[in-house]
PDB file of C-alpha atoms and ligand atoms in Angstrom:
ATOM      1  CA  MET Y  16       5.613  11.403   5.898  1.00 83.00           C
ATOM      2  CA  LEU Y  17       8.733   9.261   5.857  1.00 88.00           C
ATOM      3  CA  ARG Y  18      10.419   9.460   2.423  1.00 93.00           C
ATOM      4  CA  GLU Y  19      13.141   6.972   1.442  1.00 96.00           C
ATOM      5  CA  LEU Y  20      15.240   6.154  -1.589  1.00 97.00           C
ATOM      6  CA  GLN Y  21      16.774   2.712  -2.048  1.00 98.00           C
ATOM      7  CA  ILE Y  22      18.964   1.779  -5.014  1.00 98.00           C
ATOM      8  CA  ALA Y  23      19.162  -1.927  -5.899  1.00 98.00           C
ATOM      9  CA  PRO Y  24      22.085  -3.231  -8.006  1.00 98.00           C
ATOM     10  CA  ASP Y  25      19.827  -4.535 -10.772  1.00 98.00           C
ATOM     11  CA  ASN Y  26      16.240  -5.448 -11.679  1.00 98.00           C
ATOM     12  CA  ALA Y  27      16.385  -8.866 -10.022  1.00 98.00           C
ATOM     13  CA  ALA Y  28      17.544  -7.319  -6.757  1.00 98.00           C
ATOM     14  CA  LEU Y  29      14.862  -4.627  -7.019  1.00 98.00           C
ATOM     15  CA  CYS Y  30      12.210  -7.322  -7.410  1.00 98.00           C
ATOM     16  CA  SER Y  31      13.580  -9.255  -4.436  1.00 98.00           C
ATOM     17  CA  VAL Y  32      13.558  -6.172  -2.218  1.00 98.00           C
ATOM     18  CA  ALA Y  33      10.031  -5.279  -3.331  1.00 98.00           C
ATOM     19  CA  ALA Y  34       8.786  -8.806  -2.662  1.00 98.00           C
ATOM     20  CA  GLU Y  35      10.284  -8.700   0.829  1.00 98.00           C
ATOM     21  CA  GLU Y  36       8.728  -5.277   1.428  1.00 98.00           C
ATOM     22  CA  PHE Y  37       5.359  -6.794   0.438  1.00 99.00           C
ATOM     23  CA  HIS Y  38       5.982  -9.671   2.865  1.00 98.00           C
ATOM     24  CA  LEU Y  39       6.883  -7.349   5.754  1.00 98.00           C
ATOM     25  CA  ALA Y  40       3.952  -5.029   5.106  1.00 98.00           C
ATOM     26  CA  ALA Y  41       1.613  -8.008   4.952  1.00 98.00           C
ATOM     27  CA  GLU Y  42       2.895  -9.494   8.204  1.00 98.00           C
ATOM     28  CA  SER Y  43       2.601  -6.154   9.985  1.00 98.00           C
ATOM     29  CA  ALA Y  44      -0.919  -5.415   8.736  1.00 98.00           C
ATOM     30  CA  ILE Y  45      -2.177  -8.925   9.481  1.00 98.00           C
ATOM     31  CA  ARG Y  46      -0.660  -8.789  12.965  1.00 98.00           C
ATOM     32  CA  ASN Y  47      -2.319  -5.442  13.643  1.00 98.00           C
ATOM     33  CA  THR Y  48      -5.658  -5.765  11.868  1.00 98.00           C
ATOM     34  CA  GLY Y  49      -6.054  -9.369  10.768  1.00 98.00           C
ATOM     35  CA  ARG Y  50      -5.859  -8.524   7.080  1.00 98.00           C
ATOM     36  CA  PHE Y  51      -3.624  -6.885   4.422  1.00 99.00           C
ATOM     37  CA  ALA Y  52      -5.039  -4.633   1.705  1.00 99.00           C
ATOM     38  CA  VAL Y  53      -2.646  -3.885  -1.149  1.00 99.00           C
ATOM     39  CA  ALA Y  54      -3.090  -2.062  -4.470  1.00 99.00           C
ATOM     40  CA  LEU Y  55      -0.906  -3.571  -7.188  1.00 99.00           C
ATOM     41  CA  ALA Y  56       0.836  -1.599  -9.913  1.00 98.00           C
ATOM     42  CA  GLY Y  57       0.333  -2.401 -13.558  1.00 98.00           C
ATOM     43  CA  GLY Y  58       2.656  -2.155 -16.521  1.00 95.00           C
ATOM     44  CA  THR Y  59       5.688  -4.397 -16.932  1.00 96.00           C
ATOM     45  CA  THR Y  60       8.085  -3.586 -14.080  1.00 97.00           C
ATOM     46  CA  PRO Y  61       6.067  -5.250 -11.293  1.00 98.00           C
ATOM     47  CA  ARG Y  62       5.813  -8.615 -13.084  1.00 98.00           C
ATOM     48  CA  GLY Y  63       9.181  -9.682 -11.648  1.00 98.00           C
ATOM     49  CA  VAL Y  64       8.011  -8.751  -8.145  1.00 98.00           C
ATOM     50  CA  TYR Y  65       4.805 -10.750  -8.498  1.00 98.00           C
ATOM     51  CA  THR Y  66       6.723 -13.733  -9.876  1.00 98.00           C
ATOM     52  CA  GLN Y  67       9.048 -13.660  -6.856  1.00 98.00           C
ATOM     53  CA  LEU Y  68       6.038 -13.499  -4.529  1.00 98.00           C
ATOM     54  CA  ALA Y  69       4.520 -16.538  -6.253  1.00 98.00           C
ATOM     55  CA  GLU Y  70       7.774 -18.499  -6.124  1.00 98.00           C
ATOM     56  CA  ARG Y  71       9.219 -17.514  -2.748  1.00 98.00           C
ATOM     57  CA  TYR Y  72       6.264 -16.440  -0.603  1.00 98.00           C
ATOM     58  CA  LYS Y  73       3.727 -19.195  -1.176  1.00 97.00           C
ATOM     59  CA  ASN Y  74       3.394 -19.557   2.599  1.00 97.00           C
ATOM     60  CA  LEU Y  75       2.110 -16.057   3.201  1.00 98.00           C
ATOM     61  CA  PRO Y  76      -1.424 -16.126   4.696  1.00 98.00           C
ATOM     62  CA  TRP Y  77      -2.994 -15.378   1.306  1.00 98.00           C
ATOM     63  CA  ASN Y  78      -6.449 -15.963   2.808  1.00 98.00           C
ATOM     64  CA  LYS Y  79      -5.926 -12.727   4.765  1.00 98.00           C
ATOM     65  CA  ILE Y  80      -4.554 -10.772   1.826  1.00 99.00           C
ATOM     66  CA  HIS Y  81      -6.816  -8.609  -0.334  1.00 99.00           C
ATOM     67  CA  ILE Y  82      -5.573  -7.566  -3.738  1.00 99.00           C
ATOM     68  CA  PHE Y  83      -6.699  -4.356  -5.400  1.00 99.00           C
ATOM     69  CA  PHE Y  84      -5.344  -2.492  -8.427  1.00 99.00           C
ATOM     70  CA  GLY Y  85      -4.035   1.063  -8.648  1.00 99.00           C
ATOM     71  CA  ASP Y  86      -5.268   1.336 -12.201  1.00 98.00           C
ATOM     72  CA  GLU Y  87      -6.522  -0.664 -15.161  1.00 98.00           C
ATOM     73  CA  ARG Y  88      -6.883  -0.463 -18.871  1.00 98.00           C
ATOM     74  CA  PRO Y  89     -10.437  -0.574 -20.350  1.00 98.00           C
ATOM     75  CA  VAL Y  90      -9.956  -4.070 -21.743  1.00 98.00           C
ATOM     76  CA  PRO Y  91     -11.338  -7.496 -20.764  1.00 98.00           C
ATOM     77  CA  PRO Y  92      -9.616  -9.235 -17.838  1.00 98.00           C
ATOM     78  CA  ASP Y  93      -8.053 -11.804 -20.175  1.00 98.00           C
ATOM     79  CA  HIS Y  94      -6.703  -9.177 -22.576  1.00 98.00           C
ATOM     80  CA  PRO Y  95      -2.894  -9.042 -23.030  1.00 98.00           C
ATOM     81  CA  GLU Y  96      -2.919  -5.393 -21.883  1.00 98.00           C
ATOM     82  CA  SER Y  97      -4.931  -6.056 -18.731  1.00 98.00           C
ATOM     83  CA  ASN Y  98      -3.129  -5.266 -15.485  1.00 98.00           C
ATOM     84  CA  TYR Y  99      -5.348  -7.829 -13.807  1.00 98.00           C
ATOM     85  CA  ARG Y 100      -4.248 -10.484 -16.314  1.00 98.00           C
ATOM     86  CA  MET Y 101      -0.570  -9.646 -15.741  1.00 98.00           C
ATOM     87  CA  ALA Y 102      -1.007 -10.002 -11.967  1.00 98.00           C
ATOM     88  CA  ASN Y 103      -3.120 -13.126 -12.351  1.00 98.00           C
ATOM     89  CA  ASP Y 104      -0.640 -14.842 -14.671  1.00 98.00           C
ATOM     90  CA  SER Y 105       2.441 -13.936 -12.574  1.00 98.00           C
ATOM     91  CA  LEU Y 106       0.971 -14.248  -9.060  1.00 98.00           C
ATOM     92  CA  LEU Y 107      -2.717 -14.691  -8.321  1.00 98.00           C
ATOM     93  CA  SER Y 108      -3.166 -17.960 -10.213  1.00 98.00           C
ATOM     94  CA  ARG Y 109      -0.064 -19.357  -8.455  1.00 98.00           C
ATOM     95  CA  VAL Y 110      -0.890 -18.779  -4.776  1.00 98.00           C
ATOM     96  CA  ALA Y 111      -3.758 -19.922  -2.556  1.00 98.00           C
ATOM     97  CA  ILE Y 112      -5.794 -16.727  -2.704  1.00 98.00           C
ATOM     98  CA  ALA Y 113      -9.564 -16.931  -2.903  1.00 98.00           C
ATOM     99  CA  ALA Y 114     -11.320 -15.232  -5.820  1.00 98.00           C
ATOM    100  CA  GLU Y 115     -13.278 -13.065  -3.378  1.00 98.00           C
ATOM    101  CA  ASN Y 116      -9.965 -11.634  -2.119  1.00 98.00           C
ATOM    102  CA  VAL Y 117      -9.133 -10.264  -5.565  1.00 98.00           C
ATOM    103  CA  HIS Y 118     -10.902  -6.972  -6.246  1.00 98.00           C
ATOM    104  CA  ARG Y 119     -10.431  -5.982  -9.852  1.00 98.00           C
ATOM    105  CA  PHE Y 120     -11.871  -3.170 -11.916  1.00 98.00           C
ATOM    106  CA  ARG Y 121     -14.863  -4.740 -13.693  1.00 98.00           C
ATOM    107  CA  THR Y 122     -13.858  -3.668 -17.159  1.00 98.00           C
ATOM    108  CA  GLU Y 123     -16.821  -5.532 -18.618  1.00 98.00           C
ATOM    109  CA  LEU Y 124     -18.640  -2.330 -17.716  1.00 98.00           C
ATOM    110  CA  ALA Y 125     -18.253   0.952 -19.586  1.00 98.00           C
ATOM    111  CA  PRO Y 126     -15.351   3.017 -18.155  1.00 98.00           C
ATOM    112  CA  GLU Y 127     -17.375   5.414 -16.014  1.00 98.00           C
ATOM    113  CA  ALA Y 128     -19.561   2.582 -14.680  1.00 98.00           C
ATOM    114  CA  ALA Y 129     -16.449   0.499 -13.950  1.00 98.00           C
ATOM    115  CA  ALA Y 130     -14.923   3.393 -12.008  1.00 99.00           C
ATOM    116  CA  GLN Y 131     -18.094   3.914  -9.987  1.00 98.00           C
ATOM    117  CA  ASP Y 132     -18.321   0.159  -9.388  1.00 98.00           C
ATOM    118  CA  TYR Y 133     -14.721   0.155  -8.113  1.00 99.00           C
ATOM    119  CA  GLU Y 134     -15.445   3.030  -5.779  1.00 98.00           C
ATOM    120  CA  ASN Y 135     -18.362   0.987  -4.452  1.00 98.00           C
ATOM    121  CA  GLN Y 136     -16.063  -2.006  -3.980  1.00 98.00           C
ATOM    122  CA  LEU Y 137     -13.596   0.167  -2.046  1.00 98.00           C
ATOM    123  CA  ARG Y 138     -16.309   1.569   0.185  1.00 98.00           C
ATOM    124  CA  GLU Y 139     -17.782  -1.883   0.735  1.00 98.00           C
ATOM    125  CA  PHE Y 140     -14.410  -3.303   1.771  1.00 98.00           C
ATOM    126  CA  PHE Y 141     -12.923  -0.456   3.825  1.00 98.00           C
ATOM    127  CA  HIS Y 142     -16.157   1.048   5.215  1.00 98.00           C
ATOM    128  CA  PRO Y 143     -14.507   4.484   5.594  1.00 97.00           C
ATOM    129  CA  ALA Y 144     -16.236   6.793   8.069  1.00 97.00           C
ATOM    130  CA  PRO Y 145     -18.108   9.717   6.492  1.00 95.00           C
ATOM    131  CA  GLY Y 146     -15.482  12.118   5.143  1.00 94.00           C
ATOM    132  CA  ASP Y 147     -12.709   9.566   5.650  1.00 97.00           C
ATOM    133  CA  LEU Y 148     -10.846   7.591   2.981  1.00 98.00           C
ATOM    134  CA  PRO Y 149      -9.874   3.933   2.442  1.00 98.00           C
ATOM    135  CA  ARG Y 150      -6.377   3.357   3.820  1.00 98.00           C
ATOM    136  CA  PHE Y 151      -4.349   0.788   1.912  1.00 99.00           C
ATOM    137  CA  ASP Y 152      -1.643  -0.964   3.888  1.00 99.00           C
ATOM    138  CA  LEU Y 153       0.520  -0.898   0.768  1.00 99.00           C
ATOM    139  CA  VAL Y 154       0.325   0.671  -2.680  1.00 99.00           C
ATOM    140  CA  LEU Y 155       2.765  -0.343  -5.414  1.00 99.00           C
ATOM    141  CA  LEU Y 156       3.270   2.201  -8.183  1.00 99.00           C
ATOM    142  CA  GLY Y 157       5.277   2.504 -11.379  1.00 98.00           C
ATOM    143  CA  LEU Y 158       6.660   5.580 -13.098  1.00 98.00           C
ATOM    144  CA  GLY Y 159       5.915   6.342 -16.710  1.00 98.00           C
ATOM    145  CA  ASP Y 160       8.506   8.103 -18.859  1.00 96.00           C
ATOM    146  CA  ASP Y 161       6.210  11.157 -18.864  1.00 97.00           C
ATOM    147  CA  GLY Y 162       6.128  11.193 -15.078  1.00 97.00           C
ATOM    148  CA  HIS Y 163       2.695   9.596 -14.729  1.00 98.00           C
ATOM    149  CA  THR Y 164       1.855   7.037 -12.106  1.00 98.00           C
ATOM    150  CA  ALA Y 165      -1.099   4.684 -11.925  1.00 98.00           C
ATOM    151  CA  SER Y 166      -3.179   6.243 -14.697  1.00 98.00           C
ATOM    152  CA  LEU Y 167      -2.684   9.773 -13.451  1.00 98.00           C
ATOM    153  CA  PHE Y 168      -1.202  11.188 -16.632  1.00 98.00           C
ATOM    154  CA  PRO Y 169       0.042  14.770 -17.121  1.00 98.00           C
ATOM    155  CA  GLY Y 170      -2.672  17.146 -18.268  1.00 98.00           C
ATOM    156  CA  THR Y 171      -5.589  14.813 -17.502  1.00 98.00           C
ATOM    157  CA  ALA Y 172      -8.732  15.539 -15.535  1.00 98.00           C
ATOM    158  CA  ALA Y 173      -8.056  12.930 -12.851  1.00 98.00           C
ATOM    159  CA  LEU Y 174      -5.194  15.075 -11.528  1.00 98.00           C
ATOM    160  CA  ASN Y 175      -7.795  17.492 -10.177  1.00 98.00           C
ATOM    161  CA  GLU Y 176     -10.072  14.874  -8.612  1.00 98.00           C
ATOM    162  CA  SER Y 177     -10.279  15.524  -4.882  1.00 97.00           C
ATOM    163  CA  ALA Y 178     -13.456  13.684  -3.898  1.00 97.00           C
ATOM    164  CA  ARG Y 179     -13.862  10.444  -5.825  1.00 98.00           C
ATOM    165  CA  LEU Y 180     -11.846   7.343  -4.999  1.00 98.00           C
ATOM    166  CA  ALA Y 181     -11.611   5.993  -8.546  1.00 98.00           C
ATOM    167  CA  VAL Y 182     -12.325   7.579 -11.916  1.00 98.00           C
ATOM    168  CA  ALA Y 183     -12.374   6.872 -15.628  1.00 99.00           C
ATOM    169  CA  ASN Y 184      -9.665   9.210 -16.893  1.00 98.00           C
ATOM    170  CA  TRP Y 185      -9.535  10.204 -20.577  1.00 98.00           C
ATOM    171  CA  VAL Y 186      -5.907  10.083 -21.717  1.00 98.00           C
ATOM    172  CA  GLU Y 187      -5.666  11.964 -25.008  1.00 98.00           C
ATOM    173  CA  LYS Y 188      -2.148  10.769 -25.831  1.00 97.00           C
ATOM    174  CA  LEU Y 189      -3.350   7.171 -25.610  1.00 98.00           C
ATOM    175  CA  HIS Y 190      -6.733   8.051 -27.068  1.00 98.00           C
ATOM    176  CA  THR Y 191      -8.455   5.941 -24.474  1.00 98.00           C
ATOM    177  CA  PHE Y 192      -9.950   5.993 -21.014  1.00 98.00           C
ATOM    178  CA  ARG Y 193      -7.868   4.584 -18.189  1.00 98.00           C
ATOM    179  CA  LEU Y 194      -9.320   3.540 -14.829  1.00 99.00           C
ATOM    180  CA  THR Y 195      -7.374   4.815 -11.835  1.00 99.00           C
ATOM    181  CA  LEU Y 196      -7.350   5.396  -8.118  1.00 99.00           C
ATOM    182  CA  THR Y 197      -7.131   9.086  -7.308  1.00 98.00           C
ATOM    183  CA  PHE Y 198      -4.606  11.113  -5.317  1.00 98.00           C
ATOM    184  CA  PRO Y 199      -6.784  11.231  -2.159  1.00 98.00           C
ATOM    185  CA  VAL Y 200      -6.795   7.433  -1.894  1.00 98.00           C
ATOM    186  CA  LEU Y 201      -3.166   6.941  -2.904  1.00 98.00           C
ATOM    187  CA  ASN Y 202      -1.990   9.623  -0.480  1.00 98.00           C
ATOM    188  CA  HIS Y 203      -3.954   8.084   2.366  1.00 98.00           C
ATOM    189  CA  ALA Y 204      -2.014   4.810   2.194  1.00 98.00           C
ATOM    190  CA  ALA Y 205       0.227   3.629   5.021  1.00 98.00           C
ATOM    191  CA  ASN Y 206       2.996   2.539   2.676  1.00 98.00           C
ATOM    192  CA  VAL Y 207       3.675   3.525  -0.941  1.00 98.00           C
ATOM    193  CA  ILE Y 208       6.489   1.996  -2.980  1.00 98.00           C
ATOM    194  CA  PHE Y 209       7.512   3.215  -6.425  1.00 98.00           C
ATOM    195  CA  LEU Y 210       9.181   0.522  -8.526  1.00 98.00           C
ATOM    196  CA  VAL Y 211      11.475   2.079 -11.138  1.00 98.00           C
ATOM    197  CA  SER Y 212      13.811  -0.045 -13.215  1.00 98.00           C
ATOM    198  CA  GLY Y 213      15.978   0.404 -16.284  1.00 98.00           C
ATOM    199  CA  ALA Y 214      17.996   3.081 -18.043  1.00 98.00           C
ATOM    200  CA  GLY Y 215      14.883   4.150 -19.953  1.00 98.00           C
ATOM    201  CA  LYS Y 216      13.531   5.702 -16.760  1.00 98.00           C
ATOM    202  CA  SER Y 217      16.758   7.504 -15.763  1.00 98.00           C
ATOM    203  CA  ALA Y 218      15.894  10.825 -17.408  1.00 97.00           C
ATOM    204  CA  VAL Y 219      12.392  11.155 -15.981  1.00 97.00           C
ATOM    205  CA  LEU Y 220      13.559   9.859 -12.601  1.00 97.00           C
ATOM    206  CA  LYS Y 221      16.200  12.576 -12.419  1.00 96.00           C
ATOM    207  CA  GLU Y 222      13.540  15.213 -13.137  1.00 96.00           C
ATOM    208  CA  VAL Y 223      11.050  13.734 -10.692  1.00 96.00           C
ATOM    209  CA  LEU Y 224      13.523  13.352  -7.814  1.00 96.00           C
ATOM    210  CA  SER Y 225      15.606  16.471  -8.430  1.00 94.00           C
ATOM    211  CA  ALA Y 226      15.158  19.106  -5.734  1.00 88.00           C
ATOM    212  CA  SER Y 227      15.803  21.860  -8.279  1.00 85.00           C
ATOM    213  CA  ASN Y 228      13.230  20.721 -10.797  1.00 78.00           C
ATOM    214  CA  GLN Y 229      10.421  23.229 -11.260  1.00 73.00           C
ATOM    215  CA  ALA Y 230       8.280  21.004 -13.436  1.00 74.00           C
ATOM    216  CA  SER Y 231       5.525  19.128 -11.708  1.00 89.00           C
ATOM    217  CA  PHE Y 232       4.792  15.543 -12.617  1.00 96.00           C
ATOM    218  CA  PRO Y 233       1.837  13.568 -11.316  1.00 97.00           C
ATOM    219  CA  SER Y 234       4.189  11.112  -9.605  1.00 97.00           C
ATOM    220  CA  GLN Y 235       5.636  13.969  -7.537  1.00 96.00           C
ATOM    221  CA  ARG Y 236       2.205  14.487  -5.979  1.00 96.00           C
ATOM    222  CA  ILE Y 237       2.300  11.063  -4.373  1.00 97.00           C
ATOM    223  CA  LEU Y 238       3.028  12.196  -0.819  1.00 96.00           C
ATOM    224  CA  PRO Y 239       1.281   9.920   1.708  1.00 97.00           C
ATOM    225  CA  GLU Y 240       0.335  12.406   4.407  1.00 95.00           C
ATOM    226  CA  ASN Y 241       0.548   9.807   7.165  1.00 97.00           C
ATOM    227  CA  GLY Y 242       2.620   7.080   5.644  1.00 98.00           C
ATOM    228  CA  ARG Y 243       5.923   5.932   4.265  1.00 98.00           C
ATOM    229  CA  LEU Y 244       7.056   6.612   0.698  1.00 98.00           C
ATOM    230  CA  LEU Y 245       9.840   4.437  -0.704  1.00 98.00           C
ATOM    231  CA  TRP Y 246      11.394   5.059  -4.104  1.00 98.00           C
ATOM    232  CA  LEU Y 247      12.839   1.654  -4.955  1.00 98.00           C
ATOM    233  CA  ILE Y 248      14.994   2.000  -8.063  1.00 98.00           C
ATOM    234  CA  ASP Y 249      17.797   0.041  -9.714  1.00 98.00           C
ATOM    235  CA  GLN Y 250      21.263   1.222 -10.728  1.00 98.00           C
ATOM    236  CA  ASP Y 251      20.303   1.662 -14.371  1.00 98.00           C
ATOM    237  CA  ALA Y 252      17.384   3.914 -13.488  1.00 98.00           C
ATOM    238  CA  ALA Y 253      19.582   5.803 -11.003  1.00 98.00           C
ATOM    239  CA  ARG Y 254      22.443   6.462 -13.422  1.00 98.00           C
ATOM    240  CA  LEU Y 255      21.710  10.209 -13.822  1.00 97.00           C
ATOM    241  CA  LEU Y 256      21.187  10.911 -10.122  1.00 96.00           C
ATOM    242  CA  ALA Y 257      24.890  11.120  -9.207  1.00 94.00           C
ATOM    243  CA  GLY Y 258      25.718  14.629  -7.993  1.00 91.00           C
ATOM    244  CA  GLU Y 259      22.075  15.714  -8.229  1.00 91.00           C
ATOM    245  CA  LYS Y 260      20.482  17.344  -5.193  1.00 93.00           C
ATOM    246  CA  LEU Y 261      17.434  15.175  -4.534  1.00 93.00           C
ATOM    247  CA  ILE Y 262      14.186  15.710  -2.690  1.00 88.00           C
ATOM    248  CA  PHE Y 263      15.304  13.297   0.053  1.00 84.00           C
TER     249      PHE Y 263
HETATM  250  C1  LIG D 598      -0.033   0.913 -16.252  1.00 75.91           C
HETATM  251  C2  LIG D 598       0.610   1.358 -14.980  1.00 75.91           C
HETATM  252  C3  LIG D 598       1.489   2.534 -15.245  1.00 75.91           C
HETATM  253  C4  LIG D 598       2.882   1.973 -15.152  1.00 75.91           C
HETATM  254  C5  LIG D 598       3.906   2.926 -15.695  1.00 75.91           C
HETATM  255  C6  LIG D 598       5.271   2.232 -15.755  1.00 75.91           C
HETATM  256  O1  LIG D 598      -1.208   0.538 -16.235  1.00 75.91           O
HETATM  257  O2  LIG D 598       0.706   0.892 -17.251  1.00 75.91           O
HETATM  258  O3  LIG D 598      -0.174   1.521 -13.963  1.00 75.91           O
HETATM  259  O4  LIG D 598       1.360   3.594 -14.357  1.00 75.91           O
HETATM  260  O5  LIG D 598       3.164   1.675 -13.787  1.00 75.91           O
HETATM  261  O6  LIG D 598       3.508   3.316 -16.991  1.00 75.91           O
HETATM  262  O7  LIG D 598       5.112   1.115 -16.598  1.00 75.91           O
HETATM  263  P1  LIG D 598       6.308   0.062 -16.841  1.00 75.91           P
HETATM  264  O8  LIG D 598       6.512  -0.643 -15.537  1.00 75.91           O
HETATM  265  O9  LIG D 598       5.770  -0.845 -17.907  1.00 75.91           O
HETATM  266  O10 LIG D 598       7.507   0.872 -17.261  1.00 75.91           O
END
């Protein structure tokens, strides 16, 4: 595993770098395999990345790009909290990507059924060999202030899932299910990029990236066994890292 840290001056620069990383990963995957399979992050940080992709990368071969989601909330696709809606508003509705290239969690179904349905979608698209796993060309992830990523929250059952590709994960602190890809899939990706922006993330980022930290956060278990891991952060999020011995 190749592990990198890149600090951008501010959020706008972070979004530009992330958009260019998406572009380069897409070009490489399409050149090598004829298609690009990417799992998008939810939350708020990635919106600026998706907006830049819509505004500056309209000429990407979107017909060869397949969009998946690292996680989803159990709400309708047009709900304000839907990760699909955020991506659709900021990117998917603004580029020439066919509906069949967008593979969302079907949250019209009950959580467990939606998770099973998503696993079926993954298997149908990637056709992994028996015992093998889908390999995303790129996975974008965020970092929660409790150290979660995707919807792999501390103390939840999904952290122990070693066989399924996607699960409905009960998150007690949110008092709701969350749909999420599991560590096996995320750690099988070719390229994983964490997007971490803002001073509000500086404390958890210091803990997550500190070499001396004994605590274990779900985000620290993202270690693509045969891939590249890039922590893409901005100055505000990095403000407590000075002088800290990091895992890099
Ligand atoms: C979600 C995300 C979640 C997010 C982090 C960071 O559905 O909310 O998948 O893992 O990436 O909570 O969220 P922000 O980018 O909003 O800080």
